[in-house]
């Protein structure tokens, strides 16, 4: 199963979500789950934001990342696409089967994951907390498939 996290620029939220889920996959020894991330408005090859990189480094996870845009080919290669906001989900509607497309709020009921871009490390840590709290719910959804 391949899961794709999508945000705007693929430098903050979606790579952080990817790293957090990868950390859980590694710790729990989960098999057959692959995770990736992309951005709706980005190009290829941009690095993660400095604060995202710092948070991921603190996980002791070997994680390299360069941004990539959402493409039809990438969407087709994924079993589940999880966006950070309802707006992102609306932008992808019609490109992804409805049964494979979710925003994080669909999974957690906690609302959109706000973009911390340009904010303080505290705003990035808030995003990290929201993502961590939602990952177990996401894994439950995956296990039901």
Short mmCIF file of C-alpha atoms in Angstrom, two decimals, residues 9-70:
data_model
loop_
_atom_site.label_atom_id
_atom_site.label_comp_id
_atom_site.label_asym_id
_atom_site.label_seq_id
_atom_site.Cartn_x
_atom_site.Cartn_y
_atom_site.Cartn_z
CA UNK A 9 4.71 23.47 -1.34
CA UNK A 10 5.95 20.06 -0.16
CA UNK A 11 8.49 21.64 2.16
CA UNK A 12 6.71 21.72 5.54
CA UNK A 13 3.59 19.68 6.35
CA UNK A 14 3.63 16.83 3.86
CA UNK A 15 7.30 15.88 4.32
CA UNK A 16 6.79 16.07 8.09
CA UNK A 17 3.75 13.77 7.78
CA UNK A 18 5.78 11.43 5.59
CA UNK A 19 8.62 11.31 8.12
CA UNK A 20 6.30 10.76 11.09
CA UNK A 21 4.48 7.89 9.39
CA UNK A 22 7.80 6.41 8.25
CA UNK A 23 9.03 6.56 11.84
CA UNK A 24 5.92 4.64 12.99
CA UNK A 25 6.29 2.10 10.17
CA UNK A 26 9.91 1.49 11.16
CA UNK A 27 9.25 1.26 14.91
CA UNK A 28 6.24 -1.04 14.54
CA UNK A 29 7.83 -3.14 11.80
CA UNK A 30 4.85 -2.61 9.52
CA UNK A 31 5.17 -4.34 6.18
CA UNK A 32 3.99 -3.33 2.74
CA UNK A 33 3.38 0.33 3.51
CA UNK A 34 5.20 2.90 1.43
CA UNK A 35 4.86 6.62 2.07
CA UNK A 36 5.59 9.67 -0.09
CA UNK A 37 4.72 13.36 -0.23
CA UNK A 38 4.09 16.03 -2.84
CA UNK A 39 2.88 19.60 -3.26
CA UNK A 40 0.11 21.14 -5.28
CA UNK A 41 2.03 24.35 -6.02
CA UNK A 42 5.69 23.40 -6.13
CA UNK A 43 8.47 22.42 -8.44
CA UNK A 44 11.02 19.66 -8.24
CA UNK A 45 13.98 19.68 -5.93
CA UNK A 46 13.31 22.22 -3.18
CA UNK A 47 14.61 21.25 0.28
CA UNK A 48 12.46 21.00 3.39
CA UNK A 49 12.01 24.13 5.42
CA UNK A 50 14.63 24.66 8.11
CA UNK A 51 12.19 24.03 10.97
CA UNK A 52 10.78 20.87 9.35
CA UNK A 53 14.31 19.61 8.87
CA UNK A 54 15.14 20.30 12.53
CA UNK A 55 12.07 18.40 13.76
CA UNK A 56 12.84 15.43 11.52
CA UNK A 57 16.49 15.40 12.64
CA UNK A 58 15.25 15.15 16.23
CA UNK A 59 13.45 11.92 15.29
CA UNK A 60 16.82 10.26 14.54
CA UNK A 61 15.34 9.23 11.22
CA UNK A 62 17.46 9.14 8.09
CA UNK A 63 15.24 11.13 5.79
CA UNK A 64 16.25 13.00 2.68
CA UNK A 65 13.68 15.06 0.88
CA UNK A 66 13.34 17.17 -2.23
CA UNK A 67 9.99 18.61 -3.22
CA UNK A 68 7.94 17.14 -6.02
CA UNK A 69 4.68 18.32 -7.54
CA UNK A 70 1.50 16.30 -7.59
#
